C-alpha angles and dihedrals in degrees: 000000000000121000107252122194109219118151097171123076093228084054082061104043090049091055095052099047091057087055095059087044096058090039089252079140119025128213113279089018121131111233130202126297118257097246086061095045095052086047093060088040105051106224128090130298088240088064098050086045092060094043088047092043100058095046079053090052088048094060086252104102124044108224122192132152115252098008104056146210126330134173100260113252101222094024113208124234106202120208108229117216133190130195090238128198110257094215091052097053089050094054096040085065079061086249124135118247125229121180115198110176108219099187143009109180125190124261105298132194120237095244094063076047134041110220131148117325094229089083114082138238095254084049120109119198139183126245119205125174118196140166124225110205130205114209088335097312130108120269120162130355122222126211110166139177117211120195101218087194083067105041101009083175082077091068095067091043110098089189093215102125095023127042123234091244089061102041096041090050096047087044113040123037119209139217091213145300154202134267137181127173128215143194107214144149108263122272104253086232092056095038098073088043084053097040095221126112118287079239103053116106124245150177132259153189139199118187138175130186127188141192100228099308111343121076121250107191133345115208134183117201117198113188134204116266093257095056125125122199102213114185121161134240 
């Protein structure tokens, strides 16, 4: 093969993905180990390991220690999603963006609420419900949970001119979380809000978010009828 000249990992990355794409290296196939590679490259083992290493981490490449690395046979194409800003989304679509807050309830204990069960018995938590509008017209409600044990600046927050999704991503930051989607009939509370029939059904999203291993805030998205969730591959 020729000798190519790449000193950058994305160089790399680059090259390797074109050989999968001709077939210069078939799925399932083993390819050369990285010391040869940076060899015919001409750069440092440390480079080609990066550049392996994140097709790996795309599902792209099969990574395994004393064996080595082989084009994956059923390649995995991961979904990548954001916790977006509501507002933003709203804007990006060219529409105008209009927050009502519906509800701001006192602290509450998790026995009179259910919320995740990672928050214990002795936890309060907030409960705030809102409505994001688009043009006017109603496009997600927001009903949230937020553990002030966790984030006790949320107790003095009366979330009417900010939602809690804005403020919440601009303020605390998280480790990870957890997200499912659903497919219901609207909640009769949320259908009126929606104006949309108790029947129709909707989306819907349930996320948590934590800070190591204590949750920071639950929340539960329910969408208007016409909504499409997009992501990218």
């Amino acid at each position: 093969m020729t000798r190519k000249s790449i000193n950058n990992w994305v160089g790399i990355q680059t090259e390797v993905l074109e050989r999968i794409h001709n077939r210069t290296w078939k799925p399932g196939e083993t390819i050369p180990k990285e010391i040869e590679l940076a060899n015919e490259f001409g750069c440092s083992r440390v480079t080609v390991n990066r550049a392996l290493r994140t097709l790996a981490d795309r599902g792209i490449l099969e990574r395994k220690r004393k064996i080595g690395t082989r084009v994956a046979l059923y390649p995995i194409s991961n979904a990548i999603f954001k916790i977006s800003l509501i507002r933003k989304e709203i804007e990006n679509q060219g529409n105008t963006y209009n927050y009502k807050l519906i509800k701001p309830y006192p602290t509450i204990s998790k026995h009179q609420r259910g919320v995740h069960p990672n928050i214990t018995e002795n936890s309060h938590v907030i409960f705030i419900k809102a409505l994001h509008e688009s043009n006017r017209k109603p496009f997600v409600v927001e009903d949230r949970w937020i553990n002030t044990a966790v984030v006790p600046s949320a107790i003095h927050q009366t979330f009417e001119q900010f939602s809690p999704n804005e403020w919440l991503l601009e303020n605390v930051p998280y480790t990870h979380g957890e997200i499912s989607f659903s497919a219901i009939n609207c909640p009769i509370e949320n259908s009126s809000l929606l104006n949309i029939d108790s029947r129709d059904a909707v989306f819907q999203i349930e996320r948590t978010t934590f800070d190591k291993e204590q949750v920071i805030t639950n929340v539960l998205l329910t969408y208007h009828k016409d909504y499409r969730l997009q992501s990218t591959l």
